[in-house]
């Protein structure tokens, strides 16, 4: 499971570190404060590592070179414009359930009009001697291939491979109702011959959601049943999803004593329910991604259902020793809603407050527990300081938000 992410000179993050204290991390802050950029930084690192994985079969050499090359436009799109020539650096810390640890960093910079990169990985098993692997400057990412070809103990190779698999299995979503309802078309990524390719096939905005729901209903009964059970918590009148006349239809039972079912097309279903459906589908998968990044998780969802939604996510994450890598899935969420924030009143250290310093569009990030602790210490608000953290009421937390002191 991931313990920490650091972005240097990425977007509006000059040097930002966020520690992952639990299965769910929440980012709050005004528009342009750096929430989305932080998610993009994590996803950018994940995509780069995914592209550079060693191929299993026969792969055209030119294709591999193109995949592993650091594209100039990628670097220049996200490079912090006030960095003054300093390199961009993306790094993560990860451990498995046995407390074996891996630290990885990717450094990218421009030199003589070329975009170059360096990779470094440090691995420690059973708290014994560290092993360090690094590459020289290159236009290509080749650390994974280098390690694969080195003569090192199998337990180190297995741990490193598990880390890279997890880092490459991070997905970023900003669900939009118009996309989820199929109004925005995208080339299908669904491979029906080799099984369901999720969550990558879903699309950043959920463009392929209707097609995937149809596929799940017909071929992945366990996933479908789990998704439906989640949705019945959100709306007890919801009954099922069916395909009739080649069209996906959503069935509801208005009252228990009325046997008749009413059905609606995907376009007719409410925006909030369709977004909840997409999240329910994600967390119902048998093969869960290591981490899911969700933008504005509350949009369109009834505030009364926010608690249900977060319970879903905690259930999907499992415990810290659920599987060999730790949590089944970790989540980083962004929100503009005090309703969502209220649900983290007992987990303030899992919340980060971001604000923008306008002079250089620099993102300033603070752990919310540390902020609240200061407020309590100076007497701004009433609260209790304990060894486990700070205790305040939900109403106090919401007031701090609405007064503009946090978020």
Short mmCIF file of C-alpha atoms in Angstrom, two decimals, residues 161-347:
data_model
loop_
_atom_site.label_atom_id
_atom_site.label_comp_id
_atom_site.label_asym_id
_atom_site.label_seq_id
_atom_site.Cartn_x
_atom_site.Cartn_y
_atom_site.Cartn_z
CA UNK A 161 7.48 -6.25 -9.28
CA UNK A 162 4.56 -6.03 -6.81
CA UNK A 163 5.37 -2.36 -6.24
CA UNK A 164 5.52 -1.53 -9.94
CA UNK A 165 2.27 -3.41 -10.58
CA UNK A 166 0.58 -1.33 -7.87
CA UNK A 167 2.04 1.95 -9.10
CA UNK A 168 0.85 1.18 -12.63
CA UNK A 169 -2.63 0.31 -11.31
CA UNK A 170 -3.74 3.81 -10.30
CA UNK A 171 -6.80 5.26 -12.07
CA UNK A 172 -8.06 8.83 -12.15
CA UNK A 173 -11.76 9.64 -12.67
CA UNK A 174 -13.78 12.81 -12.91
CA UNK A 175 -17.20 11.40 -13.72
CA UNK A 176 -19.50 13.59 -15.81
CA UNK A 177 -23.22 12.70 -16.15
CA UNK A 178 -23.24 13.43 -19.89
CA UNK A 179 -20.37 11.00 -20.40
CA UNK A 180 -21.80 8.34 -18.09
CA UNK A 181 -25.08 8.49 -20.01
CA UNK A 182 -23.32 7.83 -23.30
CA UNK A 183 -23.85 11.32 -24.72
CA UNK A 184 -20.09 11.71 -25.21
CA UNK A 185 -18.76 8.97 -27.44
CA UNK A 186 -15.30 7.44 -27.17
CA UNK A 187 -13.69 4.55 -28.98
CA UNK A 188 -14.49 1.44 -26.98
CA UNK A 189 -11.67 -0.12 -24.99
CA UNK A 190 -13.78 -3.12 -24.01
CA UNK A 191 -12.16 -6.37 -25.10
CA UNK A 192 -15.02 -8.86 -25.07
CA UNK A 193 -12.85 -11.75 -26.20
CA UNK A 194 -10.30 -11.50 -23.39
CA UNK A 195 -12.64 -10.39 -20.63
CA UNK A 196 -13.47 -7.12 -19.01
CA UNK A 197 -10.70 -4.56 -19.08
CA UNK A 198 -11.68 -2.41 -16.16
CA UNK A 199 -11.30 0.18 -14.84
CA UNK A 200 -9.21 1.47 -17.74
CA UNK A 201 -12.01 0.81 -20.21
CA UNK A 202 -14.38 3.05 -18.28
CA UNK A 203 -12.70 6.29 -19.41
CA UNK A 204 -11.67 9.31 -17.35
CA UNK A 205 -15.18 10.82 -17.46
CA UNK A 206 -17.02 7.48 -17.69
CA UNK A 207 -17.55 7.57 -21.46
CA UNK A 208 -17.96 3.80 -21.83
CA UNK A 209 -20.15 3.25 -18.77
CA UNK A 210 -23.37 2.07 -20.53
CA UNK A 211 -21.50 -0.48 -22.63
CA UNK A 212 -19.62 -1.79 -19.62
CA UNK A 213 -22.78 -2.10 -17.48
CA UNK A 214 -24.34 -4.16 -20.26
CA UNK A 215 -21.25 -6.36 -20.44
CA UNK A 216 -21.12 -6.83 -16.66
CA UNK A 217 -24.78 -7.80 -16.53
CA UNK A 218 -24.29 -10.50 -19.17
CA UNK A 219 -20.81 -11.82 -18.31
CA UNK A 220 -19.82 -10.81 -14.75
CA UNK A 221 -22.76 -11.79 -12.55
CA UNK A 222 -20.85 -11.47 -9.28
CA UNK A 223 -19.77 -7.92 -10.12
CA UNK A 224 -23.27 -7.02 -11.34
CA UNK A 225 -25.01 -8.38 -8.22
CA UNK A 226 -22.63 -6.50 -5.94
CA UNK A 227 -23.17 -3.26 -7.87
CA UNK A 228 -26.95 -3.64 -7.66
CA UNK A 229 -26.82 -4.34 -3.91
CA UNK A 230 -24.91 -1.10 -3.38
CA UNK A 231 -27.40 0.87 -5.47
CA UNK A 232 -30.37 -0.50 -3.53
CA UNK A 233 -28.88 1.16 -0.46
CA UNK A 234 -28.90 4.50 -2.28
CA UNK A 235 -32.43 3.98 -3.66
CA UNK A 236 -34.49 1.18 -2.13
CA UNK A 237 -36.90 1.34 -5.08
CA UNK A 238 -34.17 0.43 -7.57
CA UNK A 239 -34.60 -3.14 -8.84
CA UNK A 240 -32.23 -4.01 -11.71
CA UNK A 241 -30.64 -3.11 -15.02
CA UNK A 242 -31.75 -4.92 -18.15
CA UNK A 243 -31.21 -4.76 -21.88
CA UNK A 244 -34.39 -4.51 -23.92
CA UNK A 245 -34.54 -3.81 -27.62
CA UNK A 246 -30.77 -3.35 -27.66
CA UNK A 247 -31.00 -0.55 -25.12
CA UNK A 248 -29.94 -0.41 -21.48
CA UNK A 249 -32.89 0.20 -19.15
CA UNK A 250 -33.01 0.85 -15.41
CA UNK A 251 -35.94 -0.72 -13.53
CA UNK A 252 -37.61 0.61 -10.38
CA UNK A 253 -40.42 -0.73 -8.20
CA UNK A 254 -42.42 2.29 -6.93
CA UNK A 255 -44.04 0.46 -3.98
CA UNK A 256 -43.67 -3.02 -2.52
CA UNK A 257 -47.36 -3.80 -2.91
CA UNK A 258 -47.36 -2.81 -6.59
CA UNK A 259 -46.00 -5.64 -8.78
CA UNK A 260 -45.42 -3.41 -11.78
CA UNK A 261 -41.89 -2.18 -12.53
CA UNK A 262 -41.17 1.18 -14.13
CA UNK A 263 -38.16 1.47 -16.40
CA UNK A 264 -36.05 4.32 -17.76
CA UNK A 265 -33.31 4.74 -20.31
CA UNK A 266 -29.85 5.70 -19.08
CA UNK A 267 -30.45 9.27 -20.24
CA UNK A 268 -33.59 9.47 -18.08
CA UNK A 269 -31.91 8.30 -14.85
CA UNK A 270 -30.90 11.07 -12.45
CA UNK A 271 -27.36 12.43 -12.70
CA UNK A 272 -26.59 11.63 -9.07
CA UNK A 273 -27.79 8.03 -9.32
CA UNK A 274 -25.80 7.40 -12.51
CA UNK A 275 -22.65 8.75 -10.86
CA UNK A 276 -23.28 6.57 -7.79
CA UNK A 277 -23.70 3.65 -10.20
CA UNK A 278 -20.29 4.27 -11.75
CA UNK A 279 -18.64 4.36 -8.31
CA UNK A 280 -20.55 1.23 -7.27
CA UNK A 281 -19.28 -0.54 -10.40
CA UNK A 282 -15.68 0.43 -9.67
CA UNK A 283 -15.73 -0.89 -6.12
CA UNK A 284 -17.51 -4.11 -7.12
CA UNK A 285 -14.67 -5.37 -9.32
CA UNK A 286 -13.01 -8.69 -8.53
CA UNK A 287 -9.61 -7.38 -9.58
CA UNK A 288 -9.42 -4.08 -7.77
CA UNK A 289 -6.91 -1.36 -8.70
CA UNK A 290 -4.36 -0.39 -6.08
CA UNK A 291 -5.63 3.18 -5.94
CA UNK A 292 -8.56 5.18 -7.30
CA UNK A 293 -8.42 8.97 -7.59
CA UNK A 294 -11.89 10.55 -7.60
CA UNK A 295 -12.57 14.20 -8.39
CA UNK A 296 -15.47 15.99 -6.66
CA UNK A 297 -16.95 12.79 -5.30
CA UNK A 298 -20.09 14.57 -4.05
CA UNK A 299 -21.29 16.12 -7.32
CA UNK A 300 -24.91 15.29 -8.04
CA UNK A 301 -25.26 12.96 -5.05
CA UNK A 302 -27.86 13.68 -2.38
CA UNK A 303 -26.11 14.79 0.85
CA UNK A 304 -28.06 12.11 2.72
CA UNK A 305 -26.33 9.48 0.58
CA UNK A 306 -22.78 10.80 1.09
CA UNK A 307 -22.37 8.71 4.24
CA UNK A 308 -23.47 5.59 2.34
CA UNK A 309 -21.01 6.38 -0.41
CA UNK A 310 -18.06 6.74 1.96
CA UNK A 311 -19.04 3.52 3.73
CA UNK A 312 -18.88 1.81 0.32
CA UNK A 313 -15.35 3.11 -0.18
CA UNK A 314 -14.16 1.97 3.25
CA UNK A 315 -15.72 -1.43 2.60
CA UNK A 316 -13.99 -1.65 -0.78
CA UNK A 317 -10.65 -0.68 0.79
CA UNK A 318 -10.81 -3.39 3.44
CA UNK A 319 -8.39 -3.43 6.36
CA UNK A 320 -4.69 -2.57 6.32
CA UNK A 321 -3.82 -6.27 6.03
CA UNK A 322 -6.59 -7.37 3.66
CA UNK A 323 -4.18 -8.76 1.06
CA UNK A 324 -0.43 -9.03 0.55
CA UNK A 325 -0.09 -5.39 -0.49
CA UNK A 326 -2.19 -4.13 2.44
CA UNK A 327 -5.46 -2.41 1.55
CA UNK A 328 -7.45 -3.86 -1.35
CA UNK A 329 -7.83 -0.37 -2.81
CA UNK A 330 -6.84 3.06 -1.53
CA UNK A 331 -8.69 6.22 -2.48
CA UNK A 332 -7.78 9.89 -2.79
CA UNK A 333 -10.83 12.12 -3.10
CA UNK A 334 -11.32 15.82 -3.73
CA UNK A 335 -14.36 17.74 -2.56
CA UNK A 336 -15.92 21.18 -2.36
CA UNK A 337 -18.55 19.99 0.10
CA UNK A 338 -18.59 20.47 3.88
CA UNK A 339 -20.99 17.50 3.95
CA UNK A 340 -18.18 15.22 2.81
CA UNK A 341 -15.69 16.86 5.17
CA UNK A 342 -17.99 16.27 8.16
CA UNK A 343 -17.60 12.52 7.68
CA UNK A 344 -13.84 12.81 8.33
CA UNK A 345 -14.17 14.49 11.73
CA UNK A 346 -12.68 11.39 13.39
CA UNK A 347 -9.94 11.06 10.76
#
